[in-house]
PDB file of C-alpha atoms and ligand atoms in Angstrom:
ATOM      1  CA  UNK W   1      25.175  94.156 -13.894  1.00 48.00           C
ATOM      2  CA  UNK W   2      24.214  97.148 -16.026  1.00 51.00           C
ATOM      3  CA  UNK W   3      23.832  95.588 -19.470  1.00 53.00           C
ATOM      4  CA  UNK W   4      21.609  98.326 -20.880  1.00 60.00           C
ATOM      5  CA  UNK W   5      19.061  95.644 -21.762  1.00 80.00           C
ATOM      6  CA  UNK W   6      15.751  94.985 -20.050  1.00 92.00           C
ATOM      7  CA  UNK W   7      15.539  91.317 -19.176  1.00 95.00           C
ATOM      8  CA  UNK W   8      12.472  89.661 -17.695  1.00 98.00           C
ATOM      9  CA  UNK W   9      13.245  86.306 -16.080  1.00 98.00           C
ATOM     10  CA  UNK W  10      10.953  83.630 -14.683  1.00 98.00           C
ATOM     11  CA  UNK W  11      12.005  81.706 -11.577  1.00 98.00           C
ATOM     12  CA  UNK W  12       9.848  78.562 -11.638  1.00 98.00           C
ATOM     13  CA  UNK W  13       9.593  76.074  -8.803  1.00 97.00           C
ATOM     14  CA  UNK W  14       7.376  74.359  -6.282  1.00 97.00           C
ATOM     15  CA  UNK W  15       8.363  76.642  -3.364  1.00 97.00           C
ATOM     16  CA  UNK W  16       6.599  74.291  -0.903  1.00 97.00           C
ATOM     17  CA  UNK W  17       7.539  76.258   1.132  1.00 96.00           C
ATOM     18  CA  UNK W  18       9.873  79.052   0.059  1.00 97.00           C
ATOM     19  CA  UNK W  19      13.218  78.945   1.906  1.00 96.00           C
ATOM     20  CA  UNK W  20      16.026  81.403   2.570  1.00 96.00           C
ATOM     21  CA  UNK W  21      17.908  79.613  -0.229  1.00 95.00           C
ATOM     22  CA  UNK W  22      15.232  80.584  -2.764  1.00 97.00           C
ATOM     23  CA  UNK W  23      15.208  84.148  -1.408  1.00 97.00           C
ATOM     24  CA  UNK W  24      18.980  84.323  -1.683  1.00 96.00           C
ATOM     25  CA  UNK W  25      18.780  83.401  -5.365  1.00 97.00           C
ATOM     26  CA  UNK W  26      15.973  85.928  -5.963  1.00 97.00           C
ATOM     27  CA  UNK W  27      17.981  88.705  -4.297  1.00 97.00           C
ATOM     28  CA  UNK W  28      21.148  87.890  -6.245  1.00 96.00           C
ATOM     29  CA  UNK W  29      19.267  87.689  -9.541  1.00 97.00           C
ATOM     30  CA  UNK W  30      18.156  91.295  -9.223  1.00 97.00           C
ATOM     31  CA  UNK W  31      21.656  92.473 -10.064  1.00 95.00           C
ATOM     32  CA  UNK W  32      21.310  90.646 -13.386  1.00 95.00           C
ATOM     33  CA  UNK W  33      17.637  91.016 -14.403  1.00 97.00           C
ATOM     34  CA  UNK W  34      15.467  94.088 -14.578  1.00 96.00           C
ATOM     35  CA  UNK W  35      12.306  92.147 -13.685  1.00 98.00           C
ATOM     36  CA  UNK W  36      11.539  88.767 -12.191  1.00 98.00           C
ATOM     37  CA  UNK W  37       8.425  86.611 -11.932  1.00 98.00           C
ATOM     38  CA  UNK W  38       8.534  83.961  -9.225  1.00 98.00           C
ATOM     39  CA  UNK W  39       6.282  81.301 -10.772  1.00 98.00           C
ATOM     40  CA  UNK W  40       4.755  78.782  -8.402  1.00 98.00           C
ATOM     41  CA  UNK W  41       4.102  75.561 -10.275  1.00 97.00           C
ATOM     42  CA  UNK W  42       0.986  73.576  -9.457  1.00 95.00           C
ATOM     43  CA  UNK W  43       1.426  69.914 -10.277  1.00 89.00           C
ATOM     44  CA  UNK W  44      -1.930  68.107 -10.050  1.00 86.00           C
ATOM     45  CA  UNK W  45      -0.081  64.798  -9.560  1.00 87.00           C
ATOM     46  CA  UNK W  46       1.588  65.994  -6.343  1.00 86.00           C
ATOM     47  CA  UNK W  47       0.011  66.586  -2.933  1.00 91.00           C
ATOM     48  CA  UNK W  48       1.724  69.752  -1.646  1.00 95.00           C
ATOM     49  CA  UNK W  49       1.940  70.858   1.972  1.00 96.00           C
ATOM     50  CA  UNK W  50       0.683  74.330   1.007  1.00 97.00           C
ATOM     51  CA  UNK W  51      -1.830  75.076  -1.757  1.00 96.00           C
ATOM     52  CA  UNK W  52      -0.723  77.142  -4.743  1.00 97.00           C
ATOM     53  CA  UNK W  53      -2.460  80.329  -3.505  1.00 97.00           C
ATOM     54  CA  UNK W  54      -0.984  79.830  -0.015  1.00 98.00           C
ATOM     55  CA  UNK W  55       2.524  79.541  -1.472  1.00 98.00           C
ATOM     56  CA  UNK W  56       1.951  82.644  -3.605  1.00 98.00           C
ATOM     57  CA  UNK W  57       0.728  84.653  -0.600  1.00 98.00           C
ATOM     58  CA  UNK W  58       3.749  83.648   1.509  1.00 98.00           C
ATOM     59  CA  UNK W  59       6.175  84.632  -1.250  1.00 98.00           C
ATOM     60  CA  UNK W  60       4.378  87.901  -2.022  1.00 98.00           C
ATOM     61  CA  UNK W  61       4.780  88.969   1.578  1.00 98.00           C
ATOM     62  CA  UNK W  62       8.534  88.319   1.399  1.00 98.00           C
ATOM     63  CA  UNK W  63       9.286  89.915  -1.975  1.00 98.00           C
ATOM     64  CA  UNK W  64       7.264  93.089  -1.521  1.00 97.00           C
ATOM     65  CA  UNK W  65      10.554  94.760  -0.581  1.00 96.00           C
ATOM     66  CA  UNK W  66      11.552  94.395  -4.286  1.00 97.00           C
ATOM     67  CA  UNK W  67       9.184  96.310  -6.593  1.00 97.00           C
ATOM     68  CA  UNK W  68      10.449  94.533  -9.710  1.00 97.00           C
ATOM     69  CA  UNK W  69       9.527  91.049  -8.434  1.00 98.00           C
ATOM     70  CA  UNK W  70       6.069  89.565  -9.082  1.00 98.00           C
ATOM     71  CA  UNK W  71       4.604  86.246  -7.999  1.00 98.00           C
ATOM     72  CA  UNK W  72       2.288  84.089 -10.069  1.00 98.00           C
ATOM     73  CA  UNK W  73       0.790  80.585 -10.247  1.00 98.00           C
ATOM     74  CA  UNK W  74       1.112  78.328 -13.255  1.00 98.00           C
ATOM     75  CA  UNK W  75       0.259  74.840 -14.408  1.00 96.00           C
ATOM     76  CA  UNK W  76       1.596  72.959 -17.378  1.00 95.00           C
ATOM     77  CA  UNK W  77       4.942  73.328 -19.072  1.00 95.00           C
ATOM     78  CA  UNK W  78       7.328  75.935 -17.737  1.00 97.00           C
ATOM     79  CA  UNK W  79       8.384  76.952 -21.246  1.00 97.00           C
ATOM     80  CA  UNK W  80       4.758  77.621 -22.252  1.00 97.00           C
ATOM     81  CA  UNK W  81       4.328  79.829 -19.216  1.00 98.00           C
ATOM     82  CA  UNK W  82       7.586  81.667 -19.924  1.00 98.00           C
ATOM     83  CA  UNK W  83       6.515  82.358 -23.514  1.00 97.00           C
ATOM     84  CA  UNK W  84       3.068  83.515 -22.422  1.00 98.00           C
ATOM     85  CA  UNK W  85       4.771  86.190 -20.305  1.00 98.00           C
ATOM     86  CA  UNK W  86       7.179  87.202 -23.089  1.00 97.00           C
ATOM     87  CA  UNK W  87      10.038  86.475 -20.716  1.00 97.00           C
ATOM     88  CA  UNK W  88      13.504  85.890 -22.128  1.00 92.00           C
ATOM     89  CA  UNK W  89      15.048  83.500 -19.640  1.00 97.00           C
ATOM     90  CA  UNK W  90      14.403  80.919 -16.975  1.00 98.00           C
ATOM     91  CA  UNK W  91      16.223  81.424 -13.691  1.00 98.00           C
ATOM     92  CA  UNK W  92      17.202  78.389 -11.611  1.00 98.00           C
ATOM     93  CA  UNK W  93      19.169  78.117  -8.420  1.00 96.00           C
ATOM     94  CA  UNK W  94      22.073  75.735  -7.906  1.00 95.00           C
ATOM     95  CA  UNK W  95      23.104  74.287  -4.582  1.00 93.00           C
ATOM     96  CA  UNK W  96      25.575  71.591  -5.451  1.00 90.00           C
ATOM     97  CA  UNK W  97      26.732  69.177  -8.147  1.00 90.00           C
ATOM     98  CA  UNK W  98      23.659  66.996  -7.757  1.00 89.00           C
ATOM     99  CA  UNK W  99      21.533  69.945  -8.856  1.00 92.00           C
ATOM    100  CA  UNK W 100      23.810  70.533 -11.842  1.00 94.00           C
ATOM    101  CA  UNK W 101      23.150  67.071 -13.273  1.00 93.00           C
ATOM    102  CA  UNK W 102      19.377  67.484 -13.188  1.00 94.00           C
ATOM    103  CA  UNK W 103      19.322  71.146 -14.163  1.00 96.00           C
ATOM    104  CA  UNK W 104      21.663  70.537 -17.103  1.00 96.00           C
ATOM    105  CA  UNK W 105      19.164  68.113 -18.635  1.00 96.00           C
ATOM    106  CA  UNK W 106      16.240  70.439 -18.021  1.00 96.00           C
ATOM    107  CA  UNK W 107      18.034  73.453 -19.454  1.00 98.00           C
ATOM    108  CA  UNK W 108      19.059  71.590 -22.614  1.00 97.00           C
ATOM    109  CA  UNK W 109      15.529  70.240 -23.033  1.00 97.00           C
ATOM    110  CA  UNK W 110      13.950  73.663 -22.616  1.00 97.00           C
ATOM    111  CA  UNK W 111      16.369  75.099 -25.147  1.00 97.00           C
ATOM    112  CA  UNK W 112      15.681  72.259 -27.590  1.00 97.00           C
ATOM    113  CA  UNK W 113      11.886  72.435 -27.360  1.00 96.00           C
ATOM    114  CA  UNK W 114      11.350  76.159 -26.945  1.00 96.00           C
ATOM    115  CA  UNK W 115      14.630  77.955 -27.627  1.00 96.00           C
ATOM    116  CA  UNK W 116      14.635  79.400 -24.127  1.00 97.00           C
ATOM    117  CA  UNK W 117      17.866  79.951 -22.230  1.00 97.00           C
ATOM    118  CA  UNK W 118      18.326  79.135 -18.563  1.00 98.00           C
ATOM    119  CA  UNK W 119      20.489  81.236 -16.276  1.00 98.00           C
ATOM    120  CA  UNK W 120      21.833  79.681 -13.076  1.00 97.00           C
ATOM    121  CA  UNK W 121      22.746  81.409  -9.858  1.00 97.00           C
ATOM    122  CA  UNK W 122      24.698  79.664  -7.121  1.00 94.00           C
ATOM    123  CA  UNK W 123      23.111  79.904  -3.739  1.00 90.00           C
ATOM    124  CA  UNK W 124      24.770  81.503  -0.741  1.00 88.00           C
ATOM    125  CA  UNK W 125      27.206  79.097   0.933  1.00 86.00           C
ATOM    126  CA  UNK W 126      25.011  78.399   3.963  1.00 88.00           C
ATOM    127  CA  UNK W 127      21.983  77.362   1.908  1.00 90.00           C
ATOM    128  CA  UNK W 128      23.764  74.676  -0.096  1.00 88.00           C
ATOM    129  CA  UNK W 129      21.857  71.906   1.650  1.00 87.00           C
ATOM    130  CA  UNK W 130      18.506  73.609   2.127  1.00 90.00           C
ATOM    131  CA  UNK W 131      15.676  71.889   0.308  1.00 91.00           C
ATOM    132  CA  UNK W 132      11.946  72.360   0.831  1.00 92.00           C
ATOM    133  CA  UNK W 133      11.688  68.598   1.359  1.00 91.00           C
ATOM    134  CA  UNK W 134      14.205  68.664   4.200  1.00 91.00           C
ATOM    135  CA  UNK W 135      12.510  71.689   5.729  1.00 94.00           C
ATOM    136  CA  UNK W 136       9.188  69.818   5.801  1.00 91.00           C
ATOM    137  CA  UNK W 137      10.836  66.731   7.295  1.00 91.00           C
ATOM    138  CA  UNK W 138      12.913  68.499   9.943  1.00 92.00           C
ATOM    139  CA  UNK W 139       9.943  70.718  10.806  1.00 89.00           C
ATOM    140  CA  UNK W 140       7.786  67.638  11.349  1.00 88.00           C
ATOM    141  CA  UNK W 141      10.247  66.242  13.891  1.00 89.00           C
ATOM    142  CA  UNK W 142      10.673  69.530  15.703  1.00 86.00           C
ATOM    143  CA  UNK W 143      14.221  70.305  14.515  1.00 88.00           C
ATOM    144  CA  UNK W 144      15.505  73.869  14.469  1.00 89.00           C
ATOM    145  CA  UNK W 145      15.062  75.284  10.978  1.00 90.00           C
ATOM    146  CA  UNK W 146      14.667  78.911  11.983  1.00 88.00           C
ATOM    147  CA  UNK W 147      17.924  79.869  10.195  1.00 89.00           C
ATOM    148  CA  UNK W 148      16.808  78.295   6.942  1.00 93.00           C
ATOM    149  CA  UNK W 149      13.362  79.769   6.401  1.00 95.00           C
ATOM    150  CA  UNK W 150      11.881  83.211   7.078  1.00 96.00           C
ATOM    151  CA  UNK W 151      10.055  83.619  10.398  1.00 95.00           C
ATOM    152  CA  UNK W 152       6.683  84.084   8.654  1.00 96.00           C
ATOM    153  CA  UNK W 153       7.119  80.781   6.794  1.00 96.00           C
ATOM    154  CA  UNK W 154       8.284  79.028   9.967  1.00 94.00           C
ATOM    155  CA  UNK W 155       5.060  80.074  11.698  1.00 94.00           C
ATOM    156  CA  UNK W 156       2.842  78.866   8.834  1.00 96.00           C
ATOM    157  CA  UNK W 157       4.763  75.584   8.656  1.00 95.00           C
ATOM    158  CA  UNK W 158       4.294  74.898  12.356  1.00 92.00           C
ATOM    159  CA  UNK W 159       0.577  75.636  12.038  1.00 94.00           C
ATOM    160  CA  UNK W 160       0.162  73.371   9.019  1.00 95.00           C
ATOM    161  CA  UNK W 161       2.088  70.501  10.597  1.00 92.00           C
ATOM    162  CA  UNK W 162      -0.028  70.778  13.761  1.00 91.00           C
ATOM    163  CA  UNK W 163      -3.228  70.720  11.682  1.00 92.00           C
ATOM    164  CA  UNK W 164      -2.026  67.610   9.889  1.00 88.00           C
ATOM    165  CA  UNK W 165      -1.080  65.931  13.140  1.00 85.00           C
ATOM    166  CA  UNK W 166      -4.526  66.689  14.569  1.00 89.00           C
ATOM    167  CA  UNK W 167      -6.069  65.087  11.492  1.00 86.00           C
ATOM    168  CA  UNK W 168      -3.835  62.040  11.923  1.00 81.00           C
ATOM    169  CA  UNK W 169      -2.196  62.942   8.655  1.00 63.00           C
ATOM    170  CA  UNK W 170       1.350  63.241   9.941  1.00 54.00           C
ATOM    171  CA  UNK W 171       2.944  60.967   7.359  1.00 53.00           C
ATOM    172  CA  UNK W 172       1.938  62.945   4.277  1.00 47.00           C
TER     173      UNK W 172
HETATM  174  P1  ADP X   1      11.465  72.358  -8.200  1.00 76.17           P
HETATM  175  O1  ADP X   1      10.466  71.347  -7.739  1.00 76.17           O
HETATM  176  O2  ADP X   1      11.145  72.980  -9.516  1.00 76.17           O
HETATM  177  O3  ADP X   1      12.912  71.938  -8.099  1.00 76.17           O
HETATM  178  P2  ADP X   1      11.970  73.979  -5.887  1.00 76.17           P
HETATM  179  O4  ADP X   1      11.015  74.876  -5.205  1.00 76.17           O
HETATM  180  O5  ADP X   1      12.488  72.827  -5.107  1.00 76.17           O
HETATM  181  O6  ADP X   1      11.218  73.542  -7.191  1.00 76.17           O
HETATM  182  O7  ADP X   1      13.195  74.808  -6.430  1.00 76.17           O
HETATM  183  C1  ADP X   1      13.033  75.877  -7.339  1.00 76.17           C
HETATM  184  C2  ADP X   1      14.407  76.356  -7.765  1.00 76.17           C
HETATM  185  O8  ADP X   1      15.106  76.850  -6.630  1.00 76.17           O
HETATM  186  C3  ADP X   1      15.309  75.271  -8.356  1.00 76.17           C
HETATM  187  O9  ADP X   1      16.126  75.852  -9.341  1.00 76.17           O
HETATM  188  C4  ADP X   1      16.150  74.831  -7.200  1.00 76.17           C
HETATM  189  O10 ADP X   1      17.391  74.313  -7.608  1.00 76.17           O
HETATM  190  C5  ADP X   1      16.324  76.166  -6.494  1.00 76.17           C
HETATM  191  N1  ADP X   1      16.602  75.999  -5.082  1.00 76.17           N
HETATM  192  C6  ADP X   1      15.968  75.244  -4.185  1.00 76.17           C
HETATM  193  N2  ADP X   1      16.529  75.354  -2.962  1.00 76.17           N
HETATM  194  C7  ADP X   1      17.574  76.205  -3.106  1.00 76.17           C
HETATM  195  C8  ADP X   1      18.572  76.714  -2.241  1.00 76.17           C
HETATM  196  N3  ADP X   1      18.670  76.339  -0.976  1.00 76.17           N
HETATM  197  N4  ADP X   1      19.470  77.566  -2.755  1.00 76.17           N
HETATM  198  C9  ADP X   1      19.409  77.897  -4.050  1.00 76.17           C
HETATM  199  N5  ADP X   1      18.516  77.463  -4.927  1.00 76.17           N
HETATM  200  C10 ADP X   1      17.605  76.622  -4.465  1.00 76.17           C
END
């Protein structure tokens, strides 16, 4: 969308791990924004499957095809991070109406507290039910998720799940 305006957007999320749904939103957003930062949020209260730096490395590998996409780690409030980068908007992906309910509240809150707009992009039809949580669950039980995540992520997921199983940590 040639608007004649440079727009830097931040796509915040857990990305634990990144899925083809996330990548679909990133790819689509590049027709709207001139630059994008994929911001991996580290929440000290949550025990992720992959560490922040591991998630960043996996995403970097996948987005290197797009020179105007960067990947970063952040903690704390998304709006504070967005302001620190002088970005104009937050990008979020939508899968279905359940997402809309939650995202609507977040977007209004972020506008109220920080005057930052959120732009939503609908995911590709086939990723409407892809969540990182489901990927972790289905992966754990050996289901076929190869269509839903990139091959490099699939490999890392299998390795991590095996490590956890060996440590008797399979329920985490
Ligand atoms: P969060 O914990 O912040 O929701 P996620 O990594 O789960 O982090 O998601 C980050 C963003 O990507 C959110 O806007 C979410 O709605 C979106 N998203 C997640 N999965 C998909 C998908 N399959 N298609 C499109 N957007 C998605």
